[in-house]
Short mmCIF file of C-alpha atoms in Angstrom, two decimals:
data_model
loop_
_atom_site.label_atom_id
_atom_site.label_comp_id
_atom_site.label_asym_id
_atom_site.label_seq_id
_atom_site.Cartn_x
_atom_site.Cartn_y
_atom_site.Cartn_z
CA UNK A 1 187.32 -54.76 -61.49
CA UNK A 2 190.54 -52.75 -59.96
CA UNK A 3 193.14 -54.81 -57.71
CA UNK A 4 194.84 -52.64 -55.09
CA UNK A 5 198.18 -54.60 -53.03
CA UNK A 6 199.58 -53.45 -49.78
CA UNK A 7 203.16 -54.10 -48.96
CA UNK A 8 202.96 -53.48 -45.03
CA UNK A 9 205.62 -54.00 -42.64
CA UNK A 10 204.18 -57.50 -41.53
CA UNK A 11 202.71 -58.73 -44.52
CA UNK A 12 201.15 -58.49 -48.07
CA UNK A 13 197.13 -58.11 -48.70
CA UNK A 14 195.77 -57.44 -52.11
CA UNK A 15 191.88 -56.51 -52.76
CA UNK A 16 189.94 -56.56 -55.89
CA UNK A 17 186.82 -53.84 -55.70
CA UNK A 18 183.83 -53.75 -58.23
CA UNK A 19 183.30 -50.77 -60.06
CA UNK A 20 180.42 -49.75 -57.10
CA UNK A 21 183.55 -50.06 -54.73
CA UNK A 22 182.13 -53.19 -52.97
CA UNK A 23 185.15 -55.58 -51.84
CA UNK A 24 185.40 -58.73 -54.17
CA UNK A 25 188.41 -60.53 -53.21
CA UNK A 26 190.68 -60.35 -50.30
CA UNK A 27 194.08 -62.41 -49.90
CA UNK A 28 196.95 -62.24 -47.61
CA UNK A 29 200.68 -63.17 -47.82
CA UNK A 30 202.40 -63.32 -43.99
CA UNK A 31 205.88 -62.28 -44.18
CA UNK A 32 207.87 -64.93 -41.86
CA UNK A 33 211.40 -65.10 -40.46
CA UNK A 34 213.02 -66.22 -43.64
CA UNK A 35 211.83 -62.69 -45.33
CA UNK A 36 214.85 -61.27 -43.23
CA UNK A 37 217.40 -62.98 -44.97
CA UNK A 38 216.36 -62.25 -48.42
CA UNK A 39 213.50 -59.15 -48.29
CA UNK A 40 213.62 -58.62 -52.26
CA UNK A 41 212.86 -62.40 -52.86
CA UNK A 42 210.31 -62.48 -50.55
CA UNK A 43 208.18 -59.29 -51.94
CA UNK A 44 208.15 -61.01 -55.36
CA UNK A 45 206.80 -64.15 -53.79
CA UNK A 46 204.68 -62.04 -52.22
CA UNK A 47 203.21 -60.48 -55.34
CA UNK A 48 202.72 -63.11 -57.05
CA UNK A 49 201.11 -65.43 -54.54
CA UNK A 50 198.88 -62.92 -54.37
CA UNK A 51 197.75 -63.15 -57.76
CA UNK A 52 197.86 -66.47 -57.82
CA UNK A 53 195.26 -66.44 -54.89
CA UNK A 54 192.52 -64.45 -56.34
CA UNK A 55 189.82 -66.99 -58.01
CA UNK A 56 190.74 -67.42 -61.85
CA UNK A 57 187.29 -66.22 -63.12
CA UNK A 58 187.74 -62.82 -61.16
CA UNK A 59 191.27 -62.20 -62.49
CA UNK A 60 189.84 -62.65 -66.04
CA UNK A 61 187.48 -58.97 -65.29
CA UNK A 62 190.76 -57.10 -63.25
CA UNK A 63 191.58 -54.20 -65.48
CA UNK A 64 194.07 -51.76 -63.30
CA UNK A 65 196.42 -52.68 -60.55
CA UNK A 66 197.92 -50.00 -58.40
CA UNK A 67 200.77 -51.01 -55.55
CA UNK A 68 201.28 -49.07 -52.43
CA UNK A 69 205.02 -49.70 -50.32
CA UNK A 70 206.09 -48.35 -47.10
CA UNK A 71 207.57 -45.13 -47.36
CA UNK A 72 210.98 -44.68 -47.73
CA UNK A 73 212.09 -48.15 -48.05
CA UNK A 74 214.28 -48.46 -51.04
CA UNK A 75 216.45 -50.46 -53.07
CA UNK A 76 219.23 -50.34 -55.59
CA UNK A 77 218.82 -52.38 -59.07
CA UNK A 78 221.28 -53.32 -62.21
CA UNK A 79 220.38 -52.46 -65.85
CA UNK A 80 217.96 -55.29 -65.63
CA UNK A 81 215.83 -54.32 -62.36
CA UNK A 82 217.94 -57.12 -60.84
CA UNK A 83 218.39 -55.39 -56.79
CA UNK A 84 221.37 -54.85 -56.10
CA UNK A 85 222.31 -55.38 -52.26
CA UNK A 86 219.73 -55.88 -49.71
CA UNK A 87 216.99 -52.82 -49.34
CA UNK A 88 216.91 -50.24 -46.62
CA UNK A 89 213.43 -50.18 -44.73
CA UNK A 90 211.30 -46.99 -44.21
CA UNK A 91 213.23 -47.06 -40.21
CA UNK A 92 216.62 -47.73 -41.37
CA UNK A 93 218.63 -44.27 -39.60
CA UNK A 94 222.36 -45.83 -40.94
CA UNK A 95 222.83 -42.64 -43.27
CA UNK A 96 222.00 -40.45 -40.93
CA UNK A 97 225.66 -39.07 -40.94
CA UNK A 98 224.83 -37.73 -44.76
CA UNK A 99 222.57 -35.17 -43.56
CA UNK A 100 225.36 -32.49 -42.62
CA UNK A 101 226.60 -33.16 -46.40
CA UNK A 102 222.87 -32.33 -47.24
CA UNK A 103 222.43 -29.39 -44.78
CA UNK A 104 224.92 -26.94 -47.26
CA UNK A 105 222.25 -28.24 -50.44
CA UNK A 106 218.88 -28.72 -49.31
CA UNK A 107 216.83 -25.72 -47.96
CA UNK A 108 216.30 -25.56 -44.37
CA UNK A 109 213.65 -28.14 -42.37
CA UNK A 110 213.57 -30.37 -46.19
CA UNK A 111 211.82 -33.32 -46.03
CA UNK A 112 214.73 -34.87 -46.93
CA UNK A 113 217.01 -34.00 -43.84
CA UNK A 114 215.34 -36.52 -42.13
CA UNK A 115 217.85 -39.40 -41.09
CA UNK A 116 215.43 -42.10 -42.86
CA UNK A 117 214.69 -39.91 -45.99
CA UNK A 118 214.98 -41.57 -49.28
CA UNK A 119 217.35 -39.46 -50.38
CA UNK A 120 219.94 -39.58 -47.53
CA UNK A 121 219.79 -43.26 -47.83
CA UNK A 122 220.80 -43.09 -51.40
CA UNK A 123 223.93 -41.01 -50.62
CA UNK A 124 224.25 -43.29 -47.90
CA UNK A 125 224.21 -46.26 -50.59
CA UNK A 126 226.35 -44.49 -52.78
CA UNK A 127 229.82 -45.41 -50.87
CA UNK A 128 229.14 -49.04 -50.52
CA UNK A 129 231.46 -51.38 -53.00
CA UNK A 130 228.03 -52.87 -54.18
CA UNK A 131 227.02 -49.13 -55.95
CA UNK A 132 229.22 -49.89 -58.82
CA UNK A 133 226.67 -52.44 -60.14
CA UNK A 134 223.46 -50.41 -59.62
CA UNK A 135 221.98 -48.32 -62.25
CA UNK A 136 218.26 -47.51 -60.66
CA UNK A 137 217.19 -46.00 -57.16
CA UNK A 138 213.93 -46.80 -57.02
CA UNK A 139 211.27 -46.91 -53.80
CA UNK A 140 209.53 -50.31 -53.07
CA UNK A 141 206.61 -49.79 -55.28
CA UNK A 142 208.49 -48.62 -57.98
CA UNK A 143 210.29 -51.87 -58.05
CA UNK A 144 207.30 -54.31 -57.19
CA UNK A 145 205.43 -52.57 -60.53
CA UNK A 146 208.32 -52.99 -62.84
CA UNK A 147 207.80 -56.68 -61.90
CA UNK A 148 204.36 -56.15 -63.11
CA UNK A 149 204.69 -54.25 -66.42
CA UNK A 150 208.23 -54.17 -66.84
CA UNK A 151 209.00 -50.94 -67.02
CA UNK A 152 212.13 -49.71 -64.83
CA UNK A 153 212.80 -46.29 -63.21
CA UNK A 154 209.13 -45.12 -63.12
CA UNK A 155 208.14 -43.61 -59.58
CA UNK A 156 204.82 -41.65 -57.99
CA UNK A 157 205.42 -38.05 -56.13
CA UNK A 158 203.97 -39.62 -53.08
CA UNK A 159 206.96 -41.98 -52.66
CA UNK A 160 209.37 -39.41 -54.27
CA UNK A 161 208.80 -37.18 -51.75
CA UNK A 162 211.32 -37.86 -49.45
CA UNK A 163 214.05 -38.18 -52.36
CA UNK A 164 213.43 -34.70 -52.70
CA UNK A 165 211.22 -34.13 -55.43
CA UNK A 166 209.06 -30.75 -55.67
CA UNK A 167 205.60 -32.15 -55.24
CA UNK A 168 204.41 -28.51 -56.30
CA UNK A 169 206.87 -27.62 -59.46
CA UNK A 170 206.60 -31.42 -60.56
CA UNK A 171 210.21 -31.91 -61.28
CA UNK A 172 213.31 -32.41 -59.36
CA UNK A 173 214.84 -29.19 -57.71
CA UNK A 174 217.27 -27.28 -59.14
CA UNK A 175 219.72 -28.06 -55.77
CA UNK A 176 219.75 -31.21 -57.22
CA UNK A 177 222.62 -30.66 -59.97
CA UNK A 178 224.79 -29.76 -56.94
CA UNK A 179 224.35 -33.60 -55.80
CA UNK A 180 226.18 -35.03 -58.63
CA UNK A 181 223.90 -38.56 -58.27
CA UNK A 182 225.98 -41.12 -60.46
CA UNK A 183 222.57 -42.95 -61.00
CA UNK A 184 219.11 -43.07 -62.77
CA UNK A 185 216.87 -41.68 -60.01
CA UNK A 186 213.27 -42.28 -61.11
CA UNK A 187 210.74 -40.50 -63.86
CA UNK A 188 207.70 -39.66 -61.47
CA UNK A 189 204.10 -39.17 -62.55
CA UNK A 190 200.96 -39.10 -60.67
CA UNK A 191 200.12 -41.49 -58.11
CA UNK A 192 196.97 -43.14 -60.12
CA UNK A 193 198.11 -42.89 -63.35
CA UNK A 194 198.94 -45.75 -66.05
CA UNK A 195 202.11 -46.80 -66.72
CA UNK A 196 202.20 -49.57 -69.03
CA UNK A 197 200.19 -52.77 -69.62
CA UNK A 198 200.76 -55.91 -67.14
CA UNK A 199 203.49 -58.04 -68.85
CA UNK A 200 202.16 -60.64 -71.28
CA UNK A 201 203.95 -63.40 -70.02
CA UNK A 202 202.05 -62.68 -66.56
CA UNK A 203 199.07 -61.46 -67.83
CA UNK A 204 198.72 -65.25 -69.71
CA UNK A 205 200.32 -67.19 -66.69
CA UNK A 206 197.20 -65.50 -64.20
CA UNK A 207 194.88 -65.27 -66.31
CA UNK A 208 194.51 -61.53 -66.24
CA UNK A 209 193.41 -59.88 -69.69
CA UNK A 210 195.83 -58.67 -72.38
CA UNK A 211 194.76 -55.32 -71.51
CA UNK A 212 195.27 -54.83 -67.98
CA UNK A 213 196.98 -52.02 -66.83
CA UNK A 214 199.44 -51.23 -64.03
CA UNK A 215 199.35 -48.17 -62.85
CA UNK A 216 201.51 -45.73 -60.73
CA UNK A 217 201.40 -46.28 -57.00
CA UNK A 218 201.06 -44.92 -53.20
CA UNK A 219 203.10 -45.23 -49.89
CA UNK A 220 200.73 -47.64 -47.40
CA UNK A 221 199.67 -44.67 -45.21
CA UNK A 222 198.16 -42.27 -48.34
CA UNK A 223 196.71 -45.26 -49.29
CA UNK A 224 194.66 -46.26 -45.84
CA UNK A 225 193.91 -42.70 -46.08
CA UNK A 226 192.30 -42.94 -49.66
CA UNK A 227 190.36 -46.26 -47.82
CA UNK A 228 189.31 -43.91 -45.05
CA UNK A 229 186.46 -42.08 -46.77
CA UNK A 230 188.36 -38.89 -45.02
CA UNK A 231 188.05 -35.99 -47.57
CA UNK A 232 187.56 -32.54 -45.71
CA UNK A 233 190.46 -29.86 -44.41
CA UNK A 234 190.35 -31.20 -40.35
CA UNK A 235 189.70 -34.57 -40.81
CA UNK A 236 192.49 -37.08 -40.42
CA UNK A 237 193.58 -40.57 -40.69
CA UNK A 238 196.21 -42.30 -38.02
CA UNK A 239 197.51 -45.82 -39.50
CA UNK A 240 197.60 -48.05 -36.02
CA UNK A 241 200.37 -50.29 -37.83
CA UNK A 242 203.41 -51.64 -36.56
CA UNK A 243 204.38 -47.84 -36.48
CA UNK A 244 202.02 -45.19 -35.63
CA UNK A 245 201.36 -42.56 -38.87
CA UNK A 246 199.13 -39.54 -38.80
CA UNK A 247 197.62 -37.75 -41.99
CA UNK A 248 195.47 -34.82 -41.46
CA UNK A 249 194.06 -32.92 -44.70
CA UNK A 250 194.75 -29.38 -44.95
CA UNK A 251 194.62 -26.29 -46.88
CA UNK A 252 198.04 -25.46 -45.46
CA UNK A 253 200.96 -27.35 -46.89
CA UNK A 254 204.00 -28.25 -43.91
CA UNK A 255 207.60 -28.94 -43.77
CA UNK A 256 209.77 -29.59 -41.06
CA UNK A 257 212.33 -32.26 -41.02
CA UNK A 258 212.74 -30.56 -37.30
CA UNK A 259 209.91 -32.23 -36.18
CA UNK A 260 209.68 -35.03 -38.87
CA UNK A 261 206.67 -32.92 -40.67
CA UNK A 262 206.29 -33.42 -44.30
CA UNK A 263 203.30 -33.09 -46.79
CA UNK A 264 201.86 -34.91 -49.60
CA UNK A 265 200.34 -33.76 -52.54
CA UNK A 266 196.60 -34.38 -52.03
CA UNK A 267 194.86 -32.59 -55.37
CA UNK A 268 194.24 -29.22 -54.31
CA UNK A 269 195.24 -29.90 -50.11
CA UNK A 270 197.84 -31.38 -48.34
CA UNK A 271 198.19 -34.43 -46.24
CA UNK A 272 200.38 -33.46 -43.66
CA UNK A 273 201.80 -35.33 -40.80
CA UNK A 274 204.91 -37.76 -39.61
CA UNK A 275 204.76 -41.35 -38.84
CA UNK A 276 206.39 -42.17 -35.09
CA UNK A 277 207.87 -45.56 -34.33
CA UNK A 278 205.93 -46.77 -31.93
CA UNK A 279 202.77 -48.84 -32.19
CA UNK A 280 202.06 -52.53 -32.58
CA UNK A 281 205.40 -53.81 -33.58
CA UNK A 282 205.92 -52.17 -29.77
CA UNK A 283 202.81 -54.18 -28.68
CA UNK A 284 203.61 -57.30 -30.16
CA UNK A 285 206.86 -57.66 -28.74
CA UNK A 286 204.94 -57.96 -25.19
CA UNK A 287 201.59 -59.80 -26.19
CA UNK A 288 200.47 -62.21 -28.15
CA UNK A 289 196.97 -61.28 -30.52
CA UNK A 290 195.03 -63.21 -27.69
CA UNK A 291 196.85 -61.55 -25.15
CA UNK A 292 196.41 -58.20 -26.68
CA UNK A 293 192.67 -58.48 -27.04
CA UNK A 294 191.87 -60.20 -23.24
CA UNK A 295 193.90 -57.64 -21.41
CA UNK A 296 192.51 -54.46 -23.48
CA UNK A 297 189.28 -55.68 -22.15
CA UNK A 298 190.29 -55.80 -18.32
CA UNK A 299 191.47 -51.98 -18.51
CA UNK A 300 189.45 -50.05 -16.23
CA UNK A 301 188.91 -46.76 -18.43
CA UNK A 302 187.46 -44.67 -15.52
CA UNK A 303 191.47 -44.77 -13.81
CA UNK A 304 194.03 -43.12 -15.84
CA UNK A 305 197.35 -45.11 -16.03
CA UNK A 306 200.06 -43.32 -13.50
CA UNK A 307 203.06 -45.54 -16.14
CA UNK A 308 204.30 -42.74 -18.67
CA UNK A 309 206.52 -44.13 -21.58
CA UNK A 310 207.84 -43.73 -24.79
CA UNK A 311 207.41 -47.04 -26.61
CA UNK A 312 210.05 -48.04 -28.82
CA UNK A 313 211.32 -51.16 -30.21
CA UNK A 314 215.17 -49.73 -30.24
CA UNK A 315 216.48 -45.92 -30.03
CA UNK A 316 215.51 -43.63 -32.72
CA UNK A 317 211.88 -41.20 -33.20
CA UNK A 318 210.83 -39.71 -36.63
CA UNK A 319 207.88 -37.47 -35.09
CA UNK A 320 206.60 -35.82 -33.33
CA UNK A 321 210.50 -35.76 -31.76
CA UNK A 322 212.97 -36.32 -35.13
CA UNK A 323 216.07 -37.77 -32.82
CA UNK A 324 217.63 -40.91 -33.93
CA UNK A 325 219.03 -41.23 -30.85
CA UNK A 326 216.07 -41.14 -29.00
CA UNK A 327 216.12 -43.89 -26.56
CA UNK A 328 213.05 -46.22 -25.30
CA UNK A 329 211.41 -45.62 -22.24
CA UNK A 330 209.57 -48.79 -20.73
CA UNK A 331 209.90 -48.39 -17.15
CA UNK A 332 209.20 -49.07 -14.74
CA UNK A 333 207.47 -52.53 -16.19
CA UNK A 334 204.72 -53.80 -13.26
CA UNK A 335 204.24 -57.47 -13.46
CA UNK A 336 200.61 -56.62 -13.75
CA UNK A 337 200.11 -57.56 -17.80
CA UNK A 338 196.74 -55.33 -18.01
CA UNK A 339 198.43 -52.30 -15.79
CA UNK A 340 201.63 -52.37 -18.19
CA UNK A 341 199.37 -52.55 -21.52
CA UNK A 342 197.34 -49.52 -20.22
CA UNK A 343 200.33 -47.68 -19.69
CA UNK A 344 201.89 -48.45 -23.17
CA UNK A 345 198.26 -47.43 -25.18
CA UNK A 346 197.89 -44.18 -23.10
CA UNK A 347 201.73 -43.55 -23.69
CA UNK A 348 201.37 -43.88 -27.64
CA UNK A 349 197.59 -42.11 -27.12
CA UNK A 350 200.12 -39.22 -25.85
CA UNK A 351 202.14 -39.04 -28.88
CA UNK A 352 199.51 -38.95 -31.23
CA UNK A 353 197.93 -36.22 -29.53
CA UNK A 354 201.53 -34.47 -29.32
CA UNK A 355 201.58 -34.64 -32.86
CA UNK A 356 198.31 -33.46 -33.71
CA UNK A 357 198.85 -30.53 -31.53
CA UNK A 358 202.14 -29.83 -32.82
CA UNK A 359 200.48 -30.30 -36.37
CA UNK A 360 198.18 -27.62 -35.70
CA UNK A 361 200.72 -25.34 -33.99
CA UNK A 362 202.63 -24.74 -36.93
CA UNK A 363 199.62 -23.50 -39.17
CA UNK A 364 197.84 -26.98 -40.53
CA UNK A 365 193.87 -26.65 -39.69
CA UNK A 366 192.17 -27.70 -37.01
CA UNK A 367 191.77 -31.05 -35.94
CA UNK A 368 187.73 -32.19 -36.21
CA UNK A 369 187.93 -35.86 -36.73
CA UNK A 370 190.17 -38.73 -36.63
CA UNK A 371 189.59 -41.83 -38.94
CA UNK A 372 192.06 -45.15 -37.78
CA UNK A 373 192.86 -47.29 -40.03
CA UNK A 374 195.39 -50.20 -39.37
CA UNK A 375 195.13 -53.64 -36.91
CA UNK A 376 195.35 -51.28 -33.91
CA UNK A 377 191.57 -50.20 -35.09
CA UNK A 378 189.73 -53.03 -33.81
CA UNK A 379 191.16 -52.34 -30.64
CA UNK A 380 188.08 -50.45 -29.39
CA UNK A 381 189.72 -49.86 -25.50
CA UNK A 382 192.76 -48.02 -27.81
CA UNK A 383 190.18 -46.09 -29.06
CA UNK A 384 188.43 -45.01 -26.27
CA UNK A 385 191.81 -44.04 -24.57
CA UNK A 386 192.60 -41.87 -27.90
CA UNK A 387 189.10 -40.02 -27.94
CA UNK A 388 189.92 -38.88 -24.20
CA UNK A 389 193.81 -37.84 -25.52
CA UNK A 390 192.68 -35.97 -29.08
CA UNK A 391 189.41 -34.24 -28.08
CA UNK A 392 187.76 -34.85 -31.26
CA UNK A 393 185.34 -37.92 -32.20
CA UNK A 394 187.40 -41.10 -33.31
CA UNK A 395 185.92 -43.54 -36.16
CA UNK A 396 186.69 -46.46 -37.72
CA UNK A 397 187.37 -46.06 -41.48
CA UNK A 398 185.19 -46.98 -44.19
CA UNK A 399 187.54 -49.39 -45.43
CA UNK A 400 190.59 -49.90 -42.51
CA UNK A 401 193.01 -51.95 -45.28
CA UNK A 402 195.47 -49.79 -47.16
CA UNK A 403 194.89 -52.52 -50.04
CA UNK A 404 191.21 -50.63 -50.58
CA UNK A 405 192.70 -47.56 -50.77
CA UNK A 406 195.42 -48.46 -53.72
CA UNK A 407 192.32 -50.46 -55.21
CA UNK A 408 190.23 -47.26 -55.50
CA UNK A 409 193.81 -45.63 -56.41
CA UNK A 410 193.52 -48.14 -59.42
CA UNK A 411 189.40 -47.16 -59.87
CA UNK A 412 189.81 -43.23 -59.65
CA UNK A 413 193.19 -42.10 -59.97
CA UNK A 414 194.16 -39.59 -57.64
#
């Protein structure tokens, strides 16, 4: 059996699949208030609560365990793996002042001139008093397997991306040197791959047998796009999370920190998209889950909304606009509750349109079908108000939980 673990923005899931790919095991881990205070703490209670969840007798027949993190969210650690400071999240813009140092290096429309990069939050990281004690950059995943199997400074080239690594050479770029990084940045290897056996102290503690292997990981949006079933240049996957993220497959690979565009390695294709801050962290800030689901079901489909916004939680877009300035715009806000949710789904309906369009603008192929994975899936009015926006039939993934997608990560390798 293969164990696959999401670390999403709201919470932690972990799935255990059977060799046929049928679902086993499913557990959950809700991140609460106190996570804020303390975010590393609360991933590795996360982790291993999750373990501890899964029934004893299934643990015994797990024999690979692949992680996936949010992108870009990264941390500094000590000699030890011991983090060093609190982490920066996937959304945190606070270096964005570094990219006109990284402007005169990196080539023009990197990845990595983004102002939530990894790699402009490193240089970011590098002037606080707290740097002298770290002696690893590493990503999320990187970190929550070395808990696993011990090993530090090991990384996949699906969350090295945006530190700047060439996904096609398979090294670090030679505009590195110029950089002058005073710290280990991580070894990378395929997202799939093994990296070491799962510690024995864990491996006895769970249950789990002595020769269980951990292997390299995935950010959470490749991985709800390996639970997708997607597979074919033109189809796509948008991730209805607490931010909105759109992968479409293509022959064609794209970068434009303009526009926040940047591609993945996919085998012999390219995932390329941008993941926008809105969606349901925007949502839940106004509704409740009941709320959500009894006022999606009073929208009258046949009347477009007249409300146009652009739903944010705070100022600052990554794509299909790349300002981190860019400020909110909720209003006007009716008191009608089912007239101001229809206006917020066809407003982020807009943007992921906009973003396939722009997608396809700048050479990826065309746009033939569009697989949602994330909670926002089982909103089936959301859906119906996206097929009218994108133009091209909109289904609900084979598997909708990122934690699938690192478990068949764990099965297949990439």
């Amino acid at each position: 059996m293969y164990l696959g673990i999401d670390f999403g923005t709201s919470g932690a899931r972990g799935m255990a699949i059977a060799s046929a790919g049928n679902v086993v095991a499913e557990v959950r881990f809700p991140f609460d208030a106190s996570c804020e205070t303390n975010l590393t703490k609360c991933w590795q209670t996360a982790l291993f609560s999750l373990l501890e969840q899964i029934n004893p007798e299934l643990r015994r027949e797990i024999t690979r365990i692949a992680i996936n993190g949010t992108s870009s969210t990264v941390l500094l650690c000590d000699a030890v793996g011991n983090p060093v400071g609190e982490p920066l999240l996937y959304n945190d813009a606070r270096g964005a002042m570094m990219r006109e140092k990284l402007k005169n290096i990196a080539p023009p429309n990197h990845t990595v001139l983004s102002a939530t990069s990894s790699l402009v939050k490193l240089l970011w990281m590098i002037q606080l008093p707290s740097f002298t004690k770290a002696k690893y950059f590493l990503h999320q995943a990187d970190w929550l397997g070395f808990l696993l199997h011990g090993k530090l400074g090991i990384s996949d080239y699906h969350n090295a991306l945006k530190l700047g690594y060439d996904v096609e050479a398979l090294q670090y770029p030679e505009w590195f040197d110029k950089l002058q990084i005073p710290i280990h940045l991580p070894q990378v290897t395929i997202p799939g791959n093994a990296i070491g056996e799962l510690r024995s102290d864990i491996a006895a503690k769970y249950n789990f047998p002595k020769n269980c292997v951990v292997c390299a990981g995935t950010t959470d949006s490749i991985a709800a796009f390996l639970a997708s079933g997607a597979n074919s240049p033109g189809e796509a996957v948008t991730s209805l999370g607490s931010t909105l993220v759109l992968k479409l497959l293509s022959r064609t690979r794209l970068d434009n920190s303009q526009y926040g565009i940047y591609s993945h390695r996919f085998g012999n294709l390219w995932l390329t998209g941008g993941a926008s801050n809105t969606g349901g962290a925007v949502l839940k800030e106004y509704f409740t889950n009941d709320e959500l689901e009894k006022y999606s079901r009073e929208i009258d489909l046949t009347k477009p909304s007249k409300l146009d916004y652009y739903p944010l939680l705070k100022s600052g877009e990554r794509f299909p606009i790349n300002d981190p300035n860019l400020p909110p715009q909720l209003e006007p806000h009716p008191d009608n509750s089912v007239k101001f949710l229809h206006g917020l789904l066809e407003s982020m309906a807009r943007i992921e349109a906009r973003g396939y369009e722009l997608l396809q603008q700048l050479g990826a192929d065309n746009l033939s079908c569009v697989y949602t994975a994330g909670g926002g899936a089982k909103n089936h009015v959301w859906s119906e108000i996206r097929k009218q926006y994108l133009g091209v039939p909109v289904v609900s993934s084979t598997n909708t939980e990122a934690a699938y997608g690192s478990a068949l990560l764990a099965m297949r390798g990439l």
